[in-house]
Short mmCIF file of C-alpha atoms and ligand atoms in Angstrom, two decimals:
data_model
loop_
_atom_site.label_atom_id
_atom_site.label_comp_id
_atom_site.label_asym_id
_atom_site.label_seq_id
_atom_site.Cartn_x
_atom_site.Cartn_y
_atom_site.Cartn_z
CA MET B 831 0.07 0.06 -0.19
CA TYR B 832 1.30 3.51 -1.02
CA ILE B 833 0.66 6.20 1.47
CA LEU B 834 1.10 10.04 1.09
CA ALA B 835 1.37 11.57 4.69
CA ILE B 836 0.77 14.98 5.86
CA GLU B 837 1.90 16.55 9.03
CA THR B 838 0.98 20.17 10.01
CA SER B 839 0.46 19.86 13.92
CA CYS B 840 3.02 22.25 15.12
CA ASP B 841 6.23 24.09 13.32
CA GLU B 842 6.91 21.57 11.08
CA THR B 843 5.28 21.24 7.55
CA GLY B 844 5.89 17.46 6.54
CA ILE B 845 5.13 15.26 3.61
CA ALA B 846 6.18 11.77 2.98
CA LEU B 847 5.55 8.69 0.59
CA LEU B 848 5.55 5.35 2.12
CA ARG B 849 5.39 2.13 1.21
CA ALA B 850 3.59 0.08 3.87
CA SER B 851 3.20 -3.66 4.23
CA GLY B 852 2.88 -6.89 6.47
CA GLY B 853 -0.48 -5.89 8.61
CA LEU B 854 -0.87 -5.69 11.95
CA SER B 855 1.36 -8.82 12.88
CA ARG B 856 4.61 -7.98 10.71
CA PRO B 857 4.33 -4.20 9.62
CA LYS B 858 7.03 -3.25 7.37
CA PHE B 859 7.52 0.61 6.14
CA GLU B 860 9.69 1.83 3.33
CA VAL B 861 10.12 5.51 3.01
CA LEU B 862 10.35 6.56 -0.14
CA GLU B 863 10.30 10.71 0.49
CA ASN B 864 10.31 12.13 3.94
CA LEU B 865 10.06 16.02 3.38
CA VAL B 866 10.38 18.42 6.31
CA SER B 867 10.12 22.26 6.18
CA SER B 868 11.03 23.51 9.49
CA GLN B 869 9.81 27.17 10.73
CA ILE B 870 11.98 27.11 13.64
CA LYS B 871 13.72 30.34 12.48
CA ILE B 872 10.27 32.32 11.93
CA HIS B 873 9.12 31.36 15.40
CA ALA B 874 12.44 31.55 17.25
CA PRO B 875 12.37 35.50 17.71
CA PHE B 876 9.07 34.82 19.59
CA GLY B 877 10.67 32.30 21.69
CA GLY B 878 7.79 29.73 20.76
CA VAL B 879 5.45 28.67 18.05
CA VAL B 880 2.86 31.52 16.82
CA PRO B 881 -0.18 29.55 15.55
CA ASN B 882 -1.05 32.14 12.96
CA LEU B 883 2.23 32.33 11.53
CA ALA B 884 2.48 28.33 11.56
CA LYS B 885 -0.58 28.24 9.71
CA ARG B 886 0.29 30.83 7.26
CA GLU B 887 4.00 28.94 6.65
CA HIS B 888 2.16 25.50 6.15
CA LEU B 889 -0.13 27.06 3.55
CA LYS B 890 2.93 28.20 1.67
CA ASN B 891 4.95 25.20 1.85
CA LEU B 892 2.33 22.47 1.19
CA PRO B 893 1.92 22.74 -2.38
CA VAL B 894 5.73 23.45 -2.85
CA LEU B 895 6.65 19.95 -1.01
CA PHE B 896 3.80 18.50 -2.69
CA ARG B 897 5.20 19.41 -6.00
CA LYS B 898 8.75 18.30 -5.06
CA ILE B 899 7.31 14.68 -4.37
CA PHE B 900 4.72 14.82 -7.84
CA PRO B 901 6.30 17.35 -10.21
CA ASN B 902 3.73 16.19 -12.72
CA PHE B 903 0.68 17.04 -10.93
CA GLN B 904 -1.38 19.96 -10.71
CA PHE B 905 -2.10 21.11 -7.23
CA PRO B 906 -3.33 23.57 -6.25
CA ILE B 907 -4.94 24.92 -9.40
CA SER B 908 -3.41 28.50 -10.18
CA ASN B 909 -6.03 31.18 -9.77
CA PHE B 910 -4.78 32.15 -13.27
CA GLN B 911 -5.66 29.34 -15.20
CA THR B 912 -9.21 29.01 -16.94
CA LYS B 913 -11.41 26.20 -16.59
CA SER B 914 -10.68 24.83 -19.87
CA LYS B 915 -6.79 24.99 -19.49
CA ILE B 916 -7.01 22.64 -16.88
CA ARG B 917 -6.42 19.20 -17.95
CA LYS B 918 -8.20 16.07 -16.23
CA PRO B 919 -6.29 15.08 -13.30
CA LYS B 920 -3.78 11.76 -13.67
CA LYS B 921 -4.40 9.32 -11.27
CA LEU B 922 -2.37 10.01 -8.21
CA PRO B 923 -0.06 6.81 -7.82
CA VAL B 924 -1.02 6.19 -3.90
CA ASP B 925 -3.77 4.33 -2.16
CA LEU B 926 -4.17 6.38 0.74
CA ILE B 927 -3.70 9.77 1.94
CA ALA B 928 -3.03 9.81 5.90
CA VAL B 929 -3.12 13.30 7.62
CA THR B 930 -2.66 14.50 11.53
CA VAL B 931 -5.74 15.57 13.15
CA GLY B 932 -4.57 16.17 16.68
CA PRO B 933 -3.07 16.66 18.78
CA GLY B 934 -1.98 20.22 17.94
CA LEU B 935 -2.40 23.66 17.05
CA GLU B 936 -5.83 23.99 15.45
CA PRO B 937 -5.28 26.66 12.78
CA ALA B 938 -1.94 24.61 11.92
CA LEU B 939 -3.96 21.33 11.87
CA TRP B 940 -6.60 22.81 9.62
CA THR B 941 -4.02 23.62 6.97
CA GLY B 942 -3.06 19.72 6.68
CA ILE B 943 -6.36 18.54 6.65
CA ASN B 944 -7.93 20.71 4.13
CA PHE B 945 -5.09 19.97 2.04
CA ALA B 946 -5.45 16.50 2.23
CA LYS B 947 -9.37 16.31 1.55
CA GLU B 948 -8.74 18.66 -1.28
CA LEU B 949 -6.07 16.29 -2.54
CA GLY B 950 -8.19 13.39 -2.03
CA LYS B 951 -11.29 14.78 -3.61
CA ARG B 952 -9.40 15.99 -6.75
CA TYR B 953 -7.51 12.49 -7.32
CA GLY B 954 -10.10 10.26 -5.83
CA VAL B 955 -7.92 8.93 -3.13
CA PRO B 956 -9.46 7.93 0.33
CA VAL B 957 -8.32 10.18 3.30
CA ILE B 958 -7.62 8.54 6.63
CA GLY B 959 -7.06 10.87 9.99
CA ALA B 960 -4.03 10.22 12.10
CA ASN B 961 -3.02 11.07 15.78
CA HIS B 962 0.09 12.67 15.93
CA LEU B 963 1.11 10.72 19.26
CA GLU B 964 0.52 7.06 17.43
CA GLY B 965 3.02 8.52 14.62
CA HIS B 966 5.52 9.01 17.36
CA LEU B 967 4.66 5.67 19.00
CA TYR B 968 5.30 3.75 15.71
CA SER B 969 8.18 6.11 14.65
CA PHE B 970 10.45 3.31 15.61
CA LEU B 971 9.11 1.14 12.78
CA LEU B 972 10.75 3.33 10.21
CA PRO B 973 13.78 1.93 8.60
CA GLN B 974 17.26 3.43 9.86
CA LYS B 975 18.94 3.78 6.77
CA LYS B 976 18.20 5.34 3.01
CA THR B 977 19.35 3.85 0.06
CA ILE B 978 19.11 5.14 -3.61
CA SER B 979 16.72 2.87 -5.60
CA SER B 980 15.12 3.23 -9.02
CA ASN B 981 12.62 0.58 -9.27
CA TYR B 982 9.51 2.42 -8.93
CA PRO B 983 9.28 4.95 -12.18
CA ALA B 984 6.17 6.72 -11.16
CA PHE B 985 8.71 8.74 -8.58
CA ALA B 986 11.49 10.62 -9.87
CA ARG B 987 13.65 10.28 -6.58
CA LEU B 988 13.03 7.17 -5.12
CA ARG B 989 14.89 6.60 -1.57
CA THR B 990 13.62 3.57 0.39
CA GLY B 991 14.94 2.38 3.49
CA LYS B 992 16.47 -1.27 3.73
CA GLN B 993 17.22 -1.66 7.16
CA PHE B 994 14.36 -2.86 9.15
CA PRO B 995 14.29 -2.18 13.02
CA ILE B 996 12.57 -5.57 13.95
CA ALA B 997 13.21 -8.68 12.47
CA ASN B 998 10.29 -10.66 14.69
CA CYS B 999 7.35 -8.50 16.09
CA LYS B 1000 6.23 -11.34 18.22
CA ASN B 1001 8.99 -11.14 20.60
CA ILE B 1002 8.50 -7.59 21.37
CA PHE B 1003 5.45 -7.19 23.68
CA PRO B 1004 4.55 -6.62 26.10
CA ALA B 1005 6.32 -3.33 25.40
CA ILE B 1006 6.75 -0.11 27.38
CA ALA B 1007 6.53 2.89 25.30
CA LEU B 1008 7.73 6.55 26.47
CA ILE B 1009 6.57 9.34 24.54
CA VAL B 1010 8.47 12.68 25.25
CA SER B 1011 7.73 15.75 23.54
CA GLY B 1012 7.13 19.33 23.59
CA GLY B 1013 3.71 19.03 24.43
CA HIS B 1014 3.45 15.40 26.05
CA THR B 1015 5.04 12.96 28.51
CA ILE B 1016 3.53 9.77 28.47
CA LEU B 1017 3.86 6.03 29.45
CA LEU B 1018 2.06 3.18 27.61
CA LEU B 1019 1.87 -0.29 28.14
CA LEU B 1020 1.47 -2.11 24.72
CA LYS B 1021 -0.01 -5.66 24.51
CA SER B 1022 0.41 -5.54 20.27
CA PHE B 1023 0.68 -2.81 17.70
CA SER B 1024 -3.21 -2.27 18.10
CA ARG B 1025 -3.90 -2.54 21.82
CA TRP B 1026 -2.34 -0.46 24.77
CA LYS B 1027 -3.27 0.99 27.94
CA LYS B 1028 -1.91 4.74 29.22
CA LEU B 1029 -0.14 3.99 32.11
CA GLY B 1030 0.92 7.87 33.20
CA GLU B 1031 1.44 11.04 32.03
CA THR B 1032 2.39 14.59 32.78
CA ARG B 1033 0.37 16.32 35.37
CA ASP B 1034 1.69 19.72 34.49
CA ASP B 1035 4.38 20.49 32.14
CA ALA B 1036 5.65 18.10 29.45
CA VAL B 1037 9.42 17.34 29.43
CA GLY B 1038 10.17 19.13 26.30
CA GLU B 1039 8.32 22.33 27.84
CA ALA B 1040 10.62 22.02 30.66
CA PHE B 1041 13.80 22.02 28.63
CA ASP B 1042 12.35 24.87 26.80
CA LYS B 1043 11.44 27.05 29.70
CA VAL B 1044 14.66 26.29 31.36
CA ALA B 1045 16.65 27.35 28.21
CA ARG B 1046 15.03 30.66 28.13
CA LEU B 1047 16.27 31.05 31.63
CA LEU B 1048 19.61 30.42 30.45
CA LYS B 1049 19.18 32.60 27.77
CA LEU B 1050 19.31 30.22 24.98
CA PRO B 1051 17.40 30.26 21.71
CA TYR B 1052 14.12 28.39 21.03
CA PRO B 1053 13.86 25.34 20.95
CA GLY B 1054 15.57 24.94 23.78
CA GLY B 1055 16.11 21.23 24.01
CA PRO B 1056 19.02 20.83 21.87
CA GLU B 1057 20.68 23.99 23.53
CA ILE B 1058 20.52 22.61 26.83
CA GLU B 1059 21.91 19.42 25.72
CA LYS B 1060 24.67 21.22 23.89
CA LEU B 1061 25.63 23.07 27.15
CA ALA B 1062 25.03 20.21 29.37
CA ARG B 1063 28.02 18.17 27.44
CA ARG B 1064 30.27 20.58 29.04
CA GLY B 1065 28.89 20.74 32.26
CA ASN B 1066 28.58 18.30 35.57
CA PRO B 1067 25.42 16.60 36.02
CA GLU B 1068 26.11 16.19 39.66
CA ALA B 1069 27.07 19.97 40.42
CA ILE B 1070 23.42 21.12 41.63
CA SER B 1071 20.98 18.69 43.14
CA PHE B 1072 17.75 19.74 41.53
CA PRO B 1073 14.60 17.71 42.95
CA ARG B 1074 13.32 14.79 40.87
CA PRO B 1075 9.71 15.25 41.38
CA MET B 1076 7.43 11.96 41.75
CA ILE B 1077 10.22 9.79 41.46
CA HIS B 1078 9.65 7.83 44.66
CA GLU B 1079 6.03 7.97 44.12
CA LYS B 1080 3.83 4.85 43.21
CA GLY B 1081 2.17 5.22 40.04
CA TYR B 1082 3.45 6.45 36.64
CA ASP B 1083 2.61 10.09 36.35
CA PHE B 1084 5.14 12.80 35.98
CA SER B 1085 5.25 16.47 36.98
CA PHE B 1086 8.24 18.87 35.65
CA SER B 1087 6.88 22.45 36.66
CA GLY B 1088 8.36 21.94 40.06
CA LEU B 1089 11.93 21.25 38.50
CA LYS B 1090 11.54 24.22 36.32
CA THR B 1091 10.93 26.55 39.49
CA SER B 1092 13.93 24.99 41.34
CA VAL B 1093 16.25 25.87 38.27
CA LEU B 1094 14.55 29.24 38.41
CA TYR B 1095 15.29 29.95 42.04
CA TYR B 1096 18.93 28.69 41.77
CA MET B 1097 19.22 31.23 39.16
CA LYS B 1098 17.94 33.96 41.51
CA ASP B 1099 20.26 33.01 44.21
CA HIS B 1100 23.39 32.04 42.61
CA HIS B 1101 24.32 34.73 39.69
CA ARG B 1102 27.54 33.20 39.50
CA ALA B 1103 26.25 29.78 38.57
CA ARG B 1104 28.06 28.06 35.84
CA ARG B 1105 25.20 27.63 33.10
CA VAL B 1106 26.77 24.55 31.77
CA ASP B 1107 26.72 22.75 35.39
CA VAL B 1108 22.95 24.24 35.51
CA ALA B 1109 22.19 22.66 32.25
CA ALA B 1110 23.83 19.20 32.94
CA SER B 1111 22.22 19.44 36.57
CA PHE B 1112 18.91 20.10 35.23
CA GLN B 1113 19.11 17.53 32.35
CA GLN B 1114 19.93 14.71 34.41
CA ALA B 1115 17.25 15.52 37.10
CA ALA B 1116 14.61 15.17 34.28
CA LEU B 1117 16.25 12.07 32.47
CA ASP B 1118 16.44 10.24 36.14
CA VAL B 1119 12.73 10.69 36.30
CA LEU B 1120 11.72 9.60 33.11
CA ILE B 1121 13.86 6.44 33.14
CA LYS B 1122 13.37 5.40 36.51
CA LYS B 1123 9.40 5.56 35.90
CA THR B 1124 9.78 3.75 32.66
CA MET B 1125 12.00 0.84 33.96
CA HIS B 1126 9.61 0.51 36.73
CA ALA B 1127 6.93 -0.04 34.63
CA ALA B 1128 9.05 -2.34 32.76
CA GLN B 1129 9.51 -4.56 35.56
CA ASP B 1130 6.15 -4.25 36.81
CA PHE B 1131 4.41 -5.45 33.78
CA GLY B 1132 7.12 -8.30 32.57
CA ALA B 1133 7.81 -6.10 29.16
CA ARG B 1134 10.00 -7.45 26.89
CA SER B 1135 11.01 -4.21 25.22
CA VAL B 1136 11.29 -0.52 25.99
CA LEU B 1137 10.17 2.03 23.13
CA LEU B 1138 11.44 5.70 22.96
CA SER B 1139 10.04 8.33 20.94
CA GLY B 1140 9.18 11.97 20.37
CA GLY B 1141 11.26 14.98 19.87
CA VAL B 1142 12.96 14.88 23.49
CA ALA B 1143 13.77 11.52 22.34
CA ALA B 1144 16.57 13.05 19.90
CA ASN B 1145 18.58 13.80 23.43
CA LYS B 1146 21.77 11.47 23.33
CA GLU B 1147 21.90 11.12 26.96
CA LEU B 1148 18.33 10.17 27.24
CA ARG B 1149 18.97 7.45 24.36
CA ARG B 1150 22.10 6.05 26.07
CA GLN B 1151 21.11 6.06 29.47
CA LEU B 1152 17.63 4.36 28.74
CA LYS B 1153 19.08 1.96 26.51
CA HIS B 1154 21.92 1.08 29.27
CA GLU B 1155 19.16 0.53 31.64
CA ALA B 1156 16.62 -1.69 29.30
CA GLN B 1157 19.72 -3.79 28.25
CA LYS B 1158 20.73 -4.19 31.94
CA LEU B 1159 17.59 -6.30 32.13
CA LYS B 1160 17.94 -7.88 28.79
CA LEU B 1161 15.11 -5.97 27.16
CA HIS B 1162 15.02 -5.01 23.65
CA PHE B 1163 15.42 -1.00 23.08
CA PHE B 1164 14.02 0.64 20.34
CA VAL B 1165 14.20 4.35 19.32
CA PRO B 1166 13.93 5.99 15.87
CA SER B 1167 16.94 7.25 14.12
CA ILE B 1168 17.01 11.21 14.95
CA ALA B 1169 15.20 12.34 11.79
CA TYR B 1170 12.16 10.47 12.88
CA ASN B 1171 12.15 11.74 16.58
CA LEU B 1172 11.46 15.21 15.59
CA ASP B 1173 8.05 15.94 13.68
CA ASN B 1174 7.98 14.43 10.40
CA ALA B 1175 5.15 13.27 8.01
CA ALA B 1176 6.75 9.87 7.58
CA MET B 1177 5.58 8.76 10.83
CA ILE B 1178 2.23 9.85 10.30
CA GLY B 1179 2.18 7.80 7.37
CA ALA B 1180 3.04 4.78 9.81
CA ALA B 1181 0.04 5.96 12.35
CA GLY B 1182 -2.20 5.88 9.14
CA TYR B 1183 -1.41 2.74 7.88
CA PHE B 1184 -2.18 1.49 11.57
CA ALA B 1185 -5.64 3.65 11.65
CA PHE B 1186 -6.49 1.99 8.51
CA LEU B 1187 -5.68 -1.47 9.73
CA ARG B 1188 -7.38 -0.82 12.98
CA LYS B 1189 -10.47 0.61 11.42
CA LYS B 1190 -10.40 3.41 13.46
CA LYS B 1191 -11.62 6.44 11.95
CA TYR B 1192 -10.56 9.84 13.25
CA PRO B 1193 -13.21 12.70 12.30
CA LEU B 1194 -11.38 14.51 9.76
CA SER B 1195 -11.29 17.99 11.61
CA ALA B 1196 -8.61 19.27 13.79
CA GLN B 1197 -8.78 17.98 17.53
CA GLY B 1198 -6.28 20.12 19.54
CA ASN B 1199 -6.24 17.75 22.45
CA LEU B 1200 -6.72 14.80 20.88
CA GLU B 1201 -5.55 11.93 23.15
CA ILE B 1202 -3.48 8.51 22.67
O1 KG4 Y 2680 7.82 15.80 18.90
P1 KG4 Y 2680 8.39 17.50 18.86
O2 KG4 Y 2680 9.29 17.70 17.54
O3 KG4 Y 2680 7.18 18.33 18.66
C1 KG4 Y 2680 5.80 18.04 19.57
O4 KG4 Y 2680 5.23 17.32 19.45
O5 KG4 Y 2680 6.02 18.60 20.86
O6 KG4 Y 2680 8.91 18.04 20.27
C2 KG4 Y 2680 9.66 19.16 20.37
C3 KG4 Y 2680 10.05 19.23 21.65
C4 KG4 Y 2680 10.64 20.54 22.30
O7 KG4 Y 2680 10.27 20.79 23.47
C5 KG4 Y 2680 12.35 20.76 22.26
O8 KG4 Y 2680 12.94 21.37 23.23
C6 KG4 Y 2680 12.34 19.13 22.48
O9 KG4 Y 2680 11.44 18.45 21.68
N1 KG4 Y 2680 13.79 18.49 21.95
C7 KG4 Y 2680 14.71 18.11 22.92
C8 KG4 Y 2680 15.81 17.68 22.08
N2 KG4 Y 2680 15.46 18.06 20.63
C9 KG4 Y 2680 14.24 18.68 20.77
N3 KG4 Y 2680 14.83 17.93 24.09
C10 KG4 Y 2680 15.67 17.61 24.90
N4 KG4 Y 2680 17.13 17.36 23.90
C11 KG4 Y 2680 17.22 17.39 22.81
N5 KG4 Y 2680 18.36 17.18 22.00
ZN1 ZN Y 2681 5.51 15.59 18.04
#
């Protein structure tokens, strides 16, 4: 099945083309195209994402990315073309269009949804709604390496992944999935690719949000996560003992706003604090909570594997330390390659494929607070 996927939930415009096969028991994805246009530079001066600016940029970027993948297909129809000049649309060589319907910024989500609907109508292709969080969840299934191939003539630049992350899906469940992004911190127990239970989530700030807010305190640019990570490499993670909120509590919920406030007070009281030590100590405090809760859940539920995803999973220390802990318990550890951690459309293609298989029909409208 060929899937065209569209992602516009936040500040990245993404369009991807995937080939999906194998069904729910042995899913396999090949990523033929994965185009992302980042708006970071546009939002950076505001210190965060401005929804209406994001919408404007998505509207501008979507047709550009679409035409990069399908140079010979007309979309959108230029305002200056007369009706008679419009040729009958050729058949778009995809079986399904998947589009993010939530969670995210509603004005931004609508741009992708409307684009997908128009495309679907014009070329007679069914459109399916995808959950952005399910996209992150399934992103570990996307192939790790890309090679050039040209065995499918419909596409000019065919790039297909060859290295599939899992050989035998049977052995990975039950699995514990940690999804960490700018808007979410979620722990799931997966029994299969289609059945899961939410074990816990953040009660206040998401961990990515905490990284972004602490970055602001340290006068680092937006988005703060990668900047904190860079600074932390030169600091001592044990220099300052920031709190590890809820680390000893039963249950799997998180809380990060207190940690952020502790950093704020520490900075007020210690004007000469080394920024590298603040960054490293904050980062380690946040990672300790994430790792401890995840490994607790893995033990409590007899998990066979640990899955890590979302924007914050781009953090190399988190990847390294969680992998180390999982391997100590002889568990499989899966994390997508960095390109698939940050928001992208390839993961939405995967989520769309699973939604299709599960017959999960999300309404084709923006759902800002959609849950997993
Ligand atoms: O998944 P994502 O791209 O967008 C959302 O769905 O939220 O995640 C973005 C978040 C931001 O808060 C960003 O600061 C954080 O991920 N992030 C990181 C790193 N790279 C991105 N946090 C920590 N370390 C990183 N290397
Ligand atoms: Zn995301």
